[in-house]
mmCIF file of C-alpha atoms in Angstrom:
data_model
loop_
_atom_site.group_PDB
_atom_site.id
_atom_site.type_symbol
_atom_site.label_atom_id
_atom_site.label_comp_id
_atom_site.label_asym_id
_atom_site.label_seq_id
_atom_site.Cartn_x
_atom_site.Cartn_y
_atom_site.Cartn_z
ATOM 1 C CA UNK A 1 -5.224 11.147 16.723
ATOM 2 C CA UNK A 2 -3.020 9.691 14.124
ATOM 3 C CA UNK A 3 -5.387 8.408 11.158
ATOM 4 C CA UNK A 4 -4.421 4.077 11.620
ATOM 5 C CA UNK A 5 -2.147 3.143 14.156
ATOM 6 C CA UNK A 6 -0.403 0.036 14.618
ATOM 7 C CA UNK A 7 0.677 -1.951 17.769
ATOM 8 C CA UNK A 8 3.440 -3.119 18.226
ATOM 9 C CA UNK A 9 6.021 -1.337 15.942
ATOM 10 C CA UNK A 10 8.497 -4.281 16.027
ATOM 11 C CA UNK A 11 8.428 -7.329 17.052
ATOM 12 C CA UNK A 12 10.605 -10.496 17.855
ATOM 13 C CA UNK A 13 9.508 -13.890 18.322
ATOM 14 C CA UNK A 14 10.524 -17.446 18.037
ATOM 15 C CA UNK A 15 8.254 -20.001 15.985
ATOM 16 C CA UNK A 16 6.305 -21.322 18.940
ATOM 17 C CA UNK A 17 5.423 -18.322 20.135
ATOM 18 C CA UNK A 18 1.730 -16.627 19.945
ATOM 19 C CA UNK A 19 1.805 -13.253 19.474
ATOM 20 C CA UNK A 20 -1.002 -10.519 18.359
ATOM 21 C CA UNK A 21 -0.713 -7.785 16.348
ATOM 22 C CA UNK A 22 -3.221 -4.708 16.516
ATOM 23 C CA UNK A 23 -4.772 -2.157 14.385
ATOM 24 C CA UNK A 24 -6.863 0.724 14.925
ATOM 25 C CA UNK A 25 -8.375 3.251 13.096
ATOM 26 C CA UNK A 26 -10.166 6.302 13.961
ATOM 27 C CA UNK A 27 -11.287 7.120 10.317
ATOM 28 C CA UNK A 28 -14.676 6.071 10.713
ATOM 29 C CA UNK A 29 -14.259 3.472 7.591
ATOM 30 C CA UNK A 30 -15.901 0.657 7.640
ATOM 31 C CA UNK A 31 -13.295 -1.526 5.481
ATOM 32 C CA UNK A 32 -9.487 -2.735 6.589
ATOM 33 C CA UNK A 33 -7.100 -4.639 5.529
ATOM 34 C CA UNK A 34 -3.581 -6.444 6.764
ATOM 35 C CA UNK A 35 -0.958 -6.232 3.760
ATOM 36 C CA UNK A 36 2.593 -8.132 4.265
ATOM 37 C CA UNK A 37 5.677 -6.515 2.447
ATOM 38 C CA UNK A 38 8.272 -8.810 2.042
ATOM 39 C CA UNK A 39 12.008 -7.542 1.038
ATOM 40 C CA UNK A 40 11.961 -7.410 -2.747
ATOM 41 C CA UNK A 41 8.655 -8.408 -3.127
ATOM 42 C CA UNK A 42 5.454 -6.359 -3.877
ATOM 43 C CA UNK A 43 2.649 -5.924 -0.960
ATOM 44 C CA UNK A 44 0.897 -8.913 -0.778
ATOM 45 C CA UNK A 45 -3.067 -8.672 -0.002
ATOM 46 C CA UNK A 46 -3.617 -11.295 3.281
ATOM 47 C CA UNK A 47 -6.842 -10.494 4.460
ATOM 48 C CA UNK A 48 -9.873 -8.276 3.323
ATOM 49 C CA UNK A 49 -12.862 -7.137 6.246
ATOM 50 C CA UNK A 50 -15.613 -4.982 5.160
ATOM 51 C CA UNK A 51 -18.228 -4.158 8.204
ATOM 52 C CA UNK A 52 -16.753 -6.665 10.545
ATOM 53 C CA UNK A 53 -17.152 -9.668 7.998
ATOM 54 C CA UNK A 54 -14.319 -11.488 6.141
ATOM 55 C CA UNK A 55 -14.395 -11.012 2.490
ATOM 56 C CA UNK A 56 -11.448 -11.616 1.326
ATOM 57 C CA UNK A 57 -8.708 -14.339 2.570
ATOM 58 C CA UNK A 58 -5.877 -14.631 0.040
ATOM 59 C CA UNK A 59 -4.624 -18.236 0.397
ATOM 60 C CA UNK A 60 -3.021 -17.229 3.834
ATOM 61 C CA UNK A 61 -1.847 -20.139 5.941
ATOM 62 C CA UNK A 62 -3.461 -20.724 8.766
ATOM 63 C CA UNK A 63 -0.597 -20.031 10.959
ATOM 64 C CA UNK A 64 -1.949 -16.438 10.373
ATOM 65 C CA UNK A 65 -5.743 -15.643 12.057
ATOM 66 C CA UNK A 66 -6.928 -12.364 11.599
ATOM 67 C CA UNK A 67 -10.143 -11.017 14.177
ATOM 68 C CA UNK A 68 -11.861 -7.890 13.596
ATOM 69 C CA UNK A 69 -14.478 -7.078 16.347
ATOM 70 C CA UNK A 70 -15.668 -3.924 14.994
ATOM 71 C CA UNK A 71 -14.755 -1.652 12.303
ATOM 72 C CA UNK A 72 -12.050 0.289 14.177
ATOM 73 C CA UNK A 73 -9.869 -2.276 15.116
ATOM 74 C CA UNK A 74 -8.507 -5.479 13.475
ATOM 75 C CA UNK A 75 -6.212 -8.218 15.035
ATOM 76 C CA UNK A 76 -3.407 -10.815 13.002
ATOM 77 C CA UNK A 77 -3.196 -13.180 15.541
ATOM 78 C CA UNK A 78 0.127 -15.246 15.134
ATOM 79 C CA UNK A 79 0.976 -18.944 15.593
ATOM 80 C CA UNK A 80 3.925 -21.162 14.863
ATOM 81 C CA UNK A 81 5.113 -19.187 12.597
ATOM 82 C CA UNK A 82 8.018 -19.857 9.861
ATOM 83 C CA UNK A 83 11.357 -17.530 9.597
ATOM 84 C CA UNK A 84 10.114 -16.926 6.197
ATOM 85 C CA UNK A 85 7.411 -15.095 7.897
ATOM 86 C CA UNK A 86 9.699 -11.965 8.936
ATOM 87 C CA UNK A 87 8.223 -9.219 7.365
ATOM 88 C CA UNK A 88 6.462 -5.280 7.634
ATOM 89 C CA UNK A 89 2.687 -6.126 8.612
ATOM 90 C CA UNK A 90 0.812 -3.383 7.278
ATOM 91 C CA UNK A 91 -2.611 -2.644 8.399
ATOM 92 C CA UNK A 92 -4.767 -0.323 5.913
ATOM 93 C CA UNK A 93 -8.496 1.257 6.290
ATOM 94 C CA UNK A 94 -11.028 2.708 3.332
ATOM 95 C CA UNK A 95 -14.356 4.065 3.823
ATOM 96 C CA UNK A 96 -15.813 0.790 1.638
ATOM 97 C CA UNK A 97 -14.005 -1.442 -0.318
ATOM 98 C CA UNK A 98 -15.561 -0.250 -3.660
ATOM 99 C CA UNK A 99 -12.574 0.410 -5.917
ATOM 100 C CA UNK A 100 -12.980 4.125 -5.473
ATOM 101 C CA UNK A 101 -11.821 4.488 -2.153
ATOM 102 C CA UNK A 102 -8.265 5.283 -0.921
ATOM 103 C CA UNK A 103 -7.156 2.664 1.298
ATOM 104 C CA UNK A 104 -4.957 4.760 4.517
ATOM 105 C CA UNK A 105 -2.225 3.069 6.201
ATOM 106 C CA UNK A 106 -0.870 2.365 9.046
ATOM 107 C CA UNK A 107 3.148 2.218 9.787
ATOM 108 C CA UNK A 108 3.207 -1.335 10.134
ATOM 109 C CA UNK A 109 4.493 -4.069 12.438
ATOM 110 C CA UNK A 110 8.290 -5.264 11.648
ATOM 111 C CA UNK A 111 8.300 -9.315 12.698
ATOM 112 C CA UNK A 112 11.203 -11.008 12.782
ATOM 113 C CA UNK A 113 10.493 -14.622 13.136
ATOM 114 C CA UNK A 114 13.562 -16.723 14.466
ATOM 115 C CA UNK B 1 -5.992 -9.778 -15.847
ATOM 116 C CA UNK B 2 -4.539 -6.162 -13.973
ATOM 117 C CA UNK B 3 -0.900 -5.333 -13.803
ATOM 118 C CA UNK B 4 0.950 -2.804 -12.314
ATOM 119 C CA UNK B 5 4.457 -2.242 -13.767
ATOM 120 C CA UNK B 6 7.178 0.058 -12.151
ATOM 121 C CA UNK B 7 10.611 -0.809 -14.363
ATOM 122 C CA UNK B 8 12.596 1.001 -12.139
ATOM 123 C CA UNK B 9 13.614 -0.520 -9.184
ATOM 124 C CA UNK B 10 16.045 2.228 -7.922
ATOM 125 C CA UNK B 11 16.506 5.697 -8.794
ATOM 126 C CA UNK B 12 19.149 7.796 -7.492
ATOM 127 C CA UNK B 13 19.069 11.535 -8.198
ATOM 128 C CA UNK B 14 21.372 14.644 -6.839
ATOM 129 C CA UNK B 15 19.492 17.200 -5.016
ATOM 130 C CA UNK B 16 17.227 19.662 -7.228
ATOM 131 C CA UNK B 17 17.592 17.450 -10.648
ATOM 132 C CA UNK B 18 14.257 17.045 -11.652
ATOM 133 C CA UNK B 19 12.942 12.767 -11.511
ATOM 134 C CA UNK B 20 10.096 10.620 -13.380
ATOM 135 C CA UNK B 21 9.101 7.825 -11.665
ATOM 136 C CA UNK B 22 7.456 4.921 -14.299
ATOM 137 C CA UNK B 23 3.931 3.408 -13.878
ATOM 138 C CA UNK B 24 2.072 1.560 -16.677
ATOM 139 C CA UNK B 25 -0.878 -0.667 -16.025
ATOM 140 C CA UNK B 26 -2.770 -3.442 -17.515
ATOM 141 C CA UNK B 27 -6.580 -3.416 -16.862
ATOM 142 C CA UNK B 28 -9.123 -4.646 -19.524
ATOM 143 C CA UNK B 29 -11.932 -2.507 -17.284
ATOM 144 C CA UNK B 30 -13.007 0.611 -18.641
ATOM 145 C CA UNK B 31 -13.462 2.355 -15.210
ATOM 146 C CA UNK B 32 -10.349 2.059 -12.995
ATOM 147 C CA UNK B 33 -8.471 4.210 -10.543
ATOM 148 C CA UNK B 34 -4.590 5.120 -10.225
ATOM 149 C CA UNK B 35 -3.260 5.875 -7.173
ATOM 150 C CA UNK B 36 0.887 7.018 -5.887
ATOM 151 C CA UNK B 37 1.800 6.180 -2.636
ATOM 152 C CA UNK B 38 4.850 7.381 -0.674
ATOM 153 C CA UNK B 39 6.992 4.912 1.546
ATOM 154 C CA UNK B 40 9.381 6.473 3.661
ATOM 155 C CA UNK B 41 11.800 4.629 6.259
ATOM 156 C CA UNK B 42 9.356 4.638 8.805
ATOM 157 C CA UNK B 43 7.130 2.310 6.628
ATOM 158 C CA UNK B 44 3.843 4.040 6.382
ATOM 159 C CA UNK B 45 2.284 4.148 2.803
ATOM 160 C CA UNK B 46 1.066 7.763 2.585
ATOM 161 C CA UNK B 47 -1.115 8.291 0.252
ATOM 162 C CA UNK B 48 0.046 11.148 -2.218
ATOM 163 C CA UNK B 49 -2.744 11.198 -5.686
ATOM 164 C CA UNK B 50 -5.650 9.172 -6.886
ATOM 165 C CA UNK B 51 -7.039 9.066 -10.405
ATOM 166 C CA UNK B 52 -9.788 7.973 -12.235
ATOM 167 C CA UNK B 53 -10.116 6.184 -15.805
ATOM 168 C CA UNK B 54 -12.061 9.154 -16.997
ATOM 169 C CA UNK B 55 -10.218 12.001 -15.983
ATOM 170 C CA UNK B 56 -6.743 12.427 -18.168
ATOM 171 C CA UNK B 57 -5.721 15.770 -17.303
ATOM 172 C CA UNK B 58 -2.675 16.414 -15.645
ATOM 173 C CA UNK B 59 -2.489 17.290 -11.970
ATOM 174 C CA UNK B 60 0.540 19.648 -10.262
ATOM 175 C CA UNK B 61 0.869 19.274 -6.660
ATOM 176 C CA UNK B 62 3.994 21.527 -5.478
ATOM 177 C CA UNK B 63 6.755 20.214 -6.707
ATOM 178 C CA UNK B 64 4.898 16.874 -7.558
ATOM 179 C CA UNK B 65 3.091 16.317 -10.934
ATOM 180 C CA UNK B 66 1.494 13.425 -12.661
ATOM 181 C CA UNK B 67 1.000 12.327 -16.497
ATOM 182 C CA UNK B 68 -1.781 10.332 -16.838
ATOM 183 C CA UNK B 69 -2.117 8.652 -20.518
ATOM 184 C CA UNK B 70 -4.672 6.240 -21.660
ATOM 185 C CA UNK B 71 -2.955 5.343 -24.926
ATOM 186 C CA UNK B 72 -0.107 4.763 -23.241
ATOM 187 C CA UNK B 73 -1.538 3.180 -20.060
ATOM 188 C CA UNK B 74 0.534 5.055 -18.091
ATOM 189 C CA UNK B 75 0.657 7.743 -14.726
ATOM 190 C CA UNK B 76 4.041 8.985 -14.605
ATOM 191 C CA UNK B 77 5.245 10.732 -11.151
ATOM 192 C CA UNK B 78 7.818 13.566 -11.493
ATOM 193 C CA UNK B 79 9.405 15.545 -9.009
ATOM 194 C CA UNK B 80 10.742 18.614 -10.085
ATOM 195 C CA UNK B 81 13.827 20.346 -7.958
ATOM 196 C CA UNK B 82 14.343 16.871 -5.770
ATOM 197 C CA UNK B 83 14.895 17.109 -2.224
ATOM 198 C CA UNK B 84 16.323 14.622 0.329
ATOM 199 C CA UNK B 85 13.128 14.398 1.957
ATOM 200 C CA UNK B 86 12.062 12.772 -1.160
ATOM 201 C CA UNK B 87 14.118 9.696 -0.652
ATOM 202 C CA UNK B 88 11.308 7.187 -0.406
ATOM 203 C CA UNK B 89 9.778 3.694 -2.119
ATOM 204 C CA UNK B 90 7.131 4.930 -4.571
ATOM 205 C CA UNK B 91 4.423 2.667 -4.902
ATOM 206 C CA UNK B 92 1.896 2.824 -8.072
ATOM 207 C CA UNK B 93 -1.463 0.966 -7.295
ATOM 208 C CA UNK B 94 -4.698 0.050 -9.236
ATOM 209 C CA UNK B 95 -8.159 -0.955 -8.663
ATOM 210 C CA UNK B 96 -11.025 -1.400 -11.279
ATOM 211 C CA UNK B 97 -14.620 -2.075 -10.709
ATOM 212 C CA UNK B 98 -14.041 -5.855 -12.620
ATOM 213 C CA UNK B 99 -11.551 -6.464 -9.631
ATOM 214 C CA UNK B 100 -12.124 -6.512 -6.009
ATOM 215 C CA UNK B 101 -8.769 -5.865 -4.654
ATOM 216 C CA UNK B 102 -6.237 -2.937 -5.349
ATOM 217 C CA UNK B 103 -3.084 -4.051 -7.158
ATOM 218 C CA UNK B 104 0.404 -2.408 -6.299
ATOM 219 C CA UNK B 105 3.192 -2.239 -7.947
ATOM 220 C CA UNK B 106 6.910 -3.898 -6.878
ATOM 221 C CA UNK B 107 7.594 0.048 -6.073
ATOM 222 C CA UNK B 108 10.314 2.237 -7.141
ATOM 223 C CA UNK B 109 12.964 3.514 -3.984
ATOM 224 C CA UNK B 110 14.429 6.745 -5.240
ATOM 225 C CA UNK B 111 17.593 8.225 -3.732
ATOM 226 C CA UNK B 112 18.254 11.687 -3.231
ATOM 227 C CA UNK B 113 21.836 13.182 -2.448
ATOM 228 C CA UNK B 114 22.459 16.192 -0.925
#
């Protein structure tokens, strides 16, 4: 079983839509994270779980809600969302978040918002 | 405040020349890790080397090596004898026990002809 995996690969939706992404990883880590890579810009850190809890939101708008029910899998629920919002959604899992620990990823989501 | 610089933006090599891909950092914490990650076309980050603050010797992985110099704040990446498979973003990341999240840099896409 591939380390994180992330559902779906690509996706296409118009800025009413709701949509879901999904992450899962079968690590056994207890900390994950959703990264968005923008073209020409560096990865930006969105959100930040660590044993189910929240502890890190990085000025995200709330068009963007992200749901973890248990340390394997993490959601990035998406709602009216902006064009500028087209991106690679990257998912990423460590065994803590202490600064130590490699953080694996996953091969991202590719949104297009339209 | 931590920084991750990569100057080079694009790199493009021929086949088996021999590449050094640029990373200095700014941290004012004493213990810190370096890590190199490889982005191909298919988007995953895979992670290639991490380092920590205390350990400067250099590491040889195959045909991948690493510099790592305090005084210089830097952890070069060099390919020796390129190969098209190499054609990838190259992404230089930092974390430090002052900060909570990793830093990345704007990555480095290196081109390799056949």
């Amino acid at each position: 079983e591939t380390g994180v995996t992330q559902t779906p690969r690509h996706l296409v939706m118009g800025m009413t839509n709701k949509k879901s992404l999904k992450c899962e990883q079968h690590l056994g880590h207890n900390a994950m994270y959703w990264y968005k890579q923008s073209a020409k810009k560096p990865l930006e850190l969105m959100f930040v779980y660590n044993f189910k809890e929240q502890t890190e939101n990085n000025s995200v708008p709330s068009r963007f809600s992200p749901e973890c029910p248990n340390s394997s899998h993490l959601f990035l629920h998406l709602h009216t969302l902006q064009p500028e919002d087209s991106a690679l959604y990257l998912c990423a899992s460590s065994q803590s978040v202490a600064p130590v620990e490699t953080q694996y990823f996953g091969p991202g989501t590719r949104l297009l918002v339209l | 405040a931590q920084k991750v610089t990569q100057a080079q933006t694009e790199i493009s090599v021929v086949e088996k020349e021999d590449v050094t891909l640029d990373c200095v950092y700014e941290t004012r914490d004493t213990t810190y890790y370096l890590f190199w990650y490889k982005q191909p076309p298919s988007g995953e980050l895979v992670f290639l080397i991490r380092r920590n603050s205390f350990d400067e010797q250099n590491e040889i992985s195959g045909r991948y090596s690493w510099n790592f110099q305090k005084s210089t704040s830097s952890f070069n990446f060099t390919i020796t004898a390129s190969q098209v498979v190499d054609s990838a973003v190259y992404f230089c990341a930092l974390s430090s026990t002052g900060g909570f999240k990793t830093i990345f840099g704007a990555g480095t896409r290196l081109f390799v002809k056949a």
